[in-house]
Amino acid sequence: MSARGEQVEIAKSKGPDELLSWNDIQKMKYTWNVACEAMRLSPPSQGAFREVTTELIYLGVTIPKGWKAYWTVASTHKNPKYFPDPEKFDPSRFEGSGPAPYTFVPFGGGPRMCPGKEYARLEILTFIHNVVTKFKWEKVNPNEKILFNLAPTPQNGFPIHLEPLKKN
Ligand code: HEM
């Protein structure tokens, strides 16, 4: 299985110029696993602040009421306890029941979790569908560095060569 294979199957099931439907998006399970694995290894958002509303003791350290605490996405994403062989790109981690609750948190968690998550999923899947079914894509700089300027940003703007694929 590959994300491209899944997307080509969906494209084939549609008439020419027929738009994607919500049902098609729901079928893109493997592609979403690929996107999740990319967000696990390189989270778009590094974390967020919480205000401590009640003094608490965590691992013997007192955290006073009113303090700002910053939770980081990467602390669980790269933990081998939750993601064995954490540097390996392996979308199958998201199959079945997937990672344990609150270990995969690119969109945060709890009541302040990102309200844009489902919209982001729709955008990411629609983008991937169109790119992989309509173009061949090659990176211009195969080893382009990623800078973490809050969000991960390709150093040179990620130039690519796009070649339109012939319609079958
Ligand atoms: C891949 C895309 C995105 C990622 C990785 C992401 C990630 C996050 C994270 C980590 C938080 C903090 C959650 C927490 O503190 O528990 C957050 C909050 C938020 N996000 Fe996103 N986000 C994405 C896309 C979007 C989009 C598309 C929208 C709007 C259309 C959006 C709107 C918001 C808002 C309004 C908050 C603040 C929620 C609150 O504090 O109650 N995000 N996002």
CSV table of C-alpha atoms and ligand atoms in Angstrom, one decimal:
chain,number,residue,atom,x,y,z
A,1,MET,CA,0.0,0.0,0.0
A,2,SER,CA,1.2,3.5,-0.7
A,3,ALA,CA,-0.6,6.9,-0.4
A,4,ARG,CA,-0.3,7.3,-4.2
A,5,GLY,CA,-1.9,3.9,-4.8
A,6,GLU,CA,-4.8,4.7,-2.5
A,7,GLN,CA,-5.3,8.1,-4.2
A,8,VAL,CA,-5.1,6.7,-7.7
A,9,GLU,CA,-7.8,4.1,-6.7
A,10,ILE,CA,-10.1,6.9,-5.5
A,11,ALA,CA,-9.4,9.0,-8.6
A,12,LYS,CA,-10.2,6.0,-10.8
A,13,SER,CA,-13.6,5.6,-9.1
A,14,LYS,CA,-14.6,9.1,-10.1
A,15,GLY,CA,-15.9,10.5,-13.4
A,16,PRO,CA,-13.6,13.0,-15.3
A,17,ASP,CA,-13.6,16.4,-13.4
A,18,GLU,CA,-15.9,15.0,-10.7
A,19,LEU,CA,-14.9,16.7,-7.4
A,20,LEU,CA,-13.9,14.8,-4.2
A,21,SER,CA,-16.7,14.0,-1.8
A,22,TRP,CA,-16.7,13.7,1.9
A,23,ASN,CA,-17.0,9.9,1.4
A,24,ASP,CA,-13.8,9.9,-0.6
A,25,ILE,CA,-12.0,11.8,2.2
A,26,GLN,CA,-13.1,9.1,4.6
A,27,LYS,CA,-11.5,6.4,2.4
A,28,MET,CA,-8.1,8.1,2.6
A,29,LYS,CA,-7.1,6.2,5.7
A,30,TYR,CA,-3.6,5.2,4.6
A,31,THR,CA,-2.8,8.7,3.3
A,32,TRP,CA,-3.8,10.1,6.6
A,33,ASN,CA,-1.6,7.6,8.4
A,34,VAL,CA,1.3,8.9,6.2
A,35,ALA,CA,0.4,12.5,7.1
A,36,CYS,CA,0.2,11.6,10.8
A,37,GLU,CA,3.6,9.9,10.7
A,38,ALA,CA,5.1,13.1,9.0
A,39,MET,CA,3.5,15.2,11.8
A,40,ARG,CA,4.8,12.8,14.4
A,41,LEU,CA,8.4,13.2,13.2
A,42,SER,CA,8.2,16.9,12.3
A,43,PRO,CA,5.2,18.5,14.2
A,44,PRO,CA,4.0,21.7,12.6
A,45,SER,CA,3.3,23.2,16.0
A,46,GLN,CA,5.9,22.6,18.8
A,47,GLY,CA,3.6,23.0,21.8
A,48,ALA,CA,1.5,25.5,23.6
A,49,PHE,CA,1.1,27.2,27.0
A,50,ARG,CA,-1.2,26.3,29.8
A,51,GLU,CA,-1.8,28.4,32.9
A,52,VAL,CA,-1.5,26.5,36.2
A,53,THR,CA,-4.8,27.1,38.0
A,54,THR,CA,-4.0,24.9,41.1
A,55,GLU,CA,-0.6,24.4,42.7
A,56,LEU,CA,0.6,20.9,41.8
A,57,ILE,CA,3.6,18.7,42.5
A,58,TYR,CA,5.0,16.9,39.5
A,59,LEU,CA,8.0,14.5,39.9
A,60,GLY,CA,8.8,16.2,43.2
A,61,VAL,CA,8.8,19.7,41.7
A,62,THR,CA,6.2,22.2,43.0
A,63,ILE,CA,4.5,24.2,40.2
A,64,PRO,CA,2.8,27.2,41.7
A,65,LYS,CA,-0.7,28.5,40.8
A,66,GLY,CA,-0.5,31.2,38.2
A,67,TRP,CA,2.6,29.9,36.4
A,68,LYS,CA,2.7,29.3,32.7
A,69,ALA,CA,3.6,25.8,31.7
A,70,TYR,CA,4.7,24.9,28.1
A,71,TRP,CA,3.8,21.4,26.9
A,72,THR,CA,5.9,20.1,24.0
A,73,VAL,CA,4.7,17.9,21.2
A,74,ALA,CA,8.0,16.2,20.6
A,75,SER,CA,8.4,14.8,24.2
A,76,THR,CA,6.1,11.9,23.5
A,77,HIS,CA,6.4,11.7,19.7
A,78,LYS,CA,10.1,10.7,19.9
A,79,ASN,CA,9.7,8.5,23.0
A,80,PRO,CA,10.6,4.8,22.2
A,81,LYS,CA,8.2,3.7,24.9
A,82,TYR,CA,5.3,4.9,22.8
A,83,PHE,CA,6.8,4.8,19.3
A,84,PRO,CA,9.4,2.0,19.0
A,85,ASP,CA,12.3,2.9,16.8
A,86,PRO,CA,11.1,6.5,16.9
A,87,GLU,CA,13.3,7.9,14.0
A,88,LYS,CA,11.8,5.3,11.6
A,89,PHE,CA,9.1,6.6,9.2
A,90,ASP,CA,6.4,4.0,9.6
A,91,PRO,CA,2.8,4.9,8.9
A,92,SER,CA,1.6,1.5,10.1
A,93,ARG,CA,1.9,2.8,13.7
A,94,PHE,CA,-1.5,4.5,13.1
A,95,GLU,CA,-3.3,1.3,12.0
A,96,GLY,CA,-5.8,-0.4,14.3
A,97,SER,CA,-6.3,1.5,17.5
A,98,GLY,CA,-3.1,3.5,16.8
A,99,PRO,CA,-1.0,5.3,19.5
A,100,ALA,CA,-2.0,5.4,23.2
A,101,PRO,CA,-4.2,8.4,24.1
A,102,TYR,CA,-2.3,11.7,24.5
A,103,THR,CA,1.0,10.3,23.0
A,104,PHE,CA,0.4,11.6,19.5
A,105,VAL,CA,-0.5,15.2,19.9
A,106,PRO,CA,0.3,17.4,16.9
A,107,PHE,CA,-3.1,19.1,17.5
A,108,GLY,CA,-2.8,19.2,21.3
A,109,GLY,CA,-5.3,17.6,23.5
A,110,GLY,CA,-8.0,18.2,26.0
A,111,PRO,CA,-10.5,21.1,26.0
A,112,ARG,CA,-8.1,23.5,24.2
A,113,MET,CA,-7.2,21.0,21.4
A,114,CYS,CA,-6.9,22.6,18.0
A,115,PRO,CA,-10.4,23.3,16.7
A,116,GLY,CA,-9.0,23.4,13.1
A,117,LYS,CA,-7.9,19.7,13.2
A,118,GLU,CA,-10.6,18.3,10.9
A,119,TYR,CA,-10.3,21.3,8.5
A,120,ALA,CA,-6.5,20.7,8.4
A,121,ARG,CA,-7.1,17.0,7.7
A,122,LEU,CA,-9.5,17.9,4.8
A,123,GLU,CA,-6.9,20.4,3.3
A,124,ILE,CA,-4.0,18.0,3.7
A,125,LEU,CA,-5.8,15.1,2.1
A,126,THR,CA,-7.2,17.2,-0.8
A,127,PHE,CA,-3.8,18.6,-1.5
A,128,ILE,CA,-2.1,15.2,-1.4
A,129,HIS,CA,-4.8,13.7,-3.6
A,130,ASN,CA,-4.4,16.4,-6.3
A,131,VAL,CA,-0.6,16.4,-6.2
A,132,VAL,CA,0.0,12.6,-6.4
A,133,THR,CA,-2.7,11.9,-9.0
A,134,LYS,CA,-1.9,14.8,-11.3
A,135,PHE,CA,1.8,15.3,-11.0
A,136,LYS,CA,5.2,13.7,-10.7
A,137,TRP,CA,7.0,15.6,-8.0
A,138,GLU,CA,10.8,15.9,-7.5
A,139,LYS,CA,12.7,17.9,-4.9
A,140,VAL,CA,15.2,20.4,-6.5
A,141,ASN,CA,17.5,20.2,-3.4
A,142,PRO,CA,17.2,16.6,-2.1
A,143,ASN,CA,19.0,17.5,1.2
A,144,GLU,CA,17.3,20.9,1.9
A,145,LYS,CA,17.5,21.7,5.6
A,146,ILE,CA,14.4,22.4,7.7
A,147,LEU,CA,14.6,25.4,10.0
A,148,PHE,CA,12.5,25.5,13.1
A,149,ASN,CA,11.3,29.1,13.1
A,150,LEU,CA,8.5,28.1,15.5
A,151,ALA,CA,7.1,26.0,12.7
A,152,PRO,CA,9.3,23.7,10.6
A,153,THR,CA,10.2,25.7,7.4
A,154,PRO,CA,12.3,24.5,4.5
A,155,GLN,CA,15.5,26.6,4.3
A,156,ASN,CA,15.1,27.5,0.6
A,157,GLY,CA,11.3,27.5,0.3
A,158,PHE,CA,11.3,23.9,-0.9
A,159,PRO,CA,11.6,24.3,-4.7
A,160,ILE,CA,10.2,21.3,-6.7
A,161,HIS,CA,10.0,20.1,-10.3
A,162,LEU,CA,6.4,19.3,-11.2
A,163,GLU,CA,5.6,17.2,-14.2
A,164,PRO,CA,1.9,16.8,-15.2
A,165,LEU,CA,0.9,13.1,-15.5
A,166,LYS,CA,-1.0,12.1,-18.6
A,167,LYS,CA,-4.8,11.5,-17.9
A,168,ASN,CA,-5.7,7.8,-18.4
B,1,HEM,C1,-1.6,20.9,10.5
B,1,HEM,C2,-2.3,21.9,10.9
B,1,HEM,C3,-2.5,22.4,12.3
B,1,HEM,C4,-1.8,22.0,13.4
B,1,HEM,C5,-0.6,20.9,13.5
B,1,HEM,C6,-2.3,22.7,14.6
B,1,HEM,C7,-1.9,22.6,15.9
B,1,HEM,C8,-2.4,23.2,17.0
B,1,HEM,C9,-2.0,23.1,18.3
B,1,HEM,C10,-0.9,22.1,18.8
B,1,HEM,C11,-2.7,23.9,19.1
B,1,HEM,C12,-2.7,24.0,20.6
B,1,HEM,C13,-3.6,23.0,21.2
B,1,HEM,C14,-3.5,22.8,22.7
B,1,HEM,O1,-3.1,23.8,23.4
B,1,HEM,O2,-3.9,21.7,23.2
B,1,HEM,C15,-3.7,24.6,18.2
B,1,HEM,C16,-4.6,25.5,18.6
B,1,HEM,C17,-5.5,26.2,17.8
B,1,HEM,N1,-5.6,26.0,16.4
B,1,HEM,FE1,-4.5,24.7,15.3
B,1,HEM,N2,-3.3,23.5,14.1
B,1,HEM,C18,-3.5,23.3,12.8
B,1,HEM,C19,-4.4,23.9,11.9
B,1,HEM,C20,-5.3,24.8,12.3
B,1,HEM,C21,-6.4,25.4,11.5
B,1,HEM,C22,-6.5,25.1,10.0
B,1,HEM,C23,-7.1,26.2,12.2
B,1,HEM,C24,-8.2,27.1,11.9
B,1,HEM,C25,-8.9,27.0,10.8
B,1,HEM,C26,-6.5,26.2,13.6
B,1,HEM,C27,-7.0,26.9,14.7
B,1,HEM,C28,-6.5,26.8,16.0
B,1,HEM,C29,-7.1,27.6,17.1
B,1,HEM,C30,-8.1,28.7,17.0
B,1,HEM,C31,-6.4,27.2,18.2
B,1,HEM,C32,-6.5,27.7,19.7
B,1,HEM,C33,-7.5,26.8,20.4
B,1,HEM,C34,-7.7,27.2,21.9
B,1,HEM,O3,-6.8,27.7,22.5
B,1,HEM,O4,-8.8,27.0,22.4
B,1,HEM,N3,-5.5,25.3,13.6
B,1,HEM,N4,-3.5,24.2,16.9
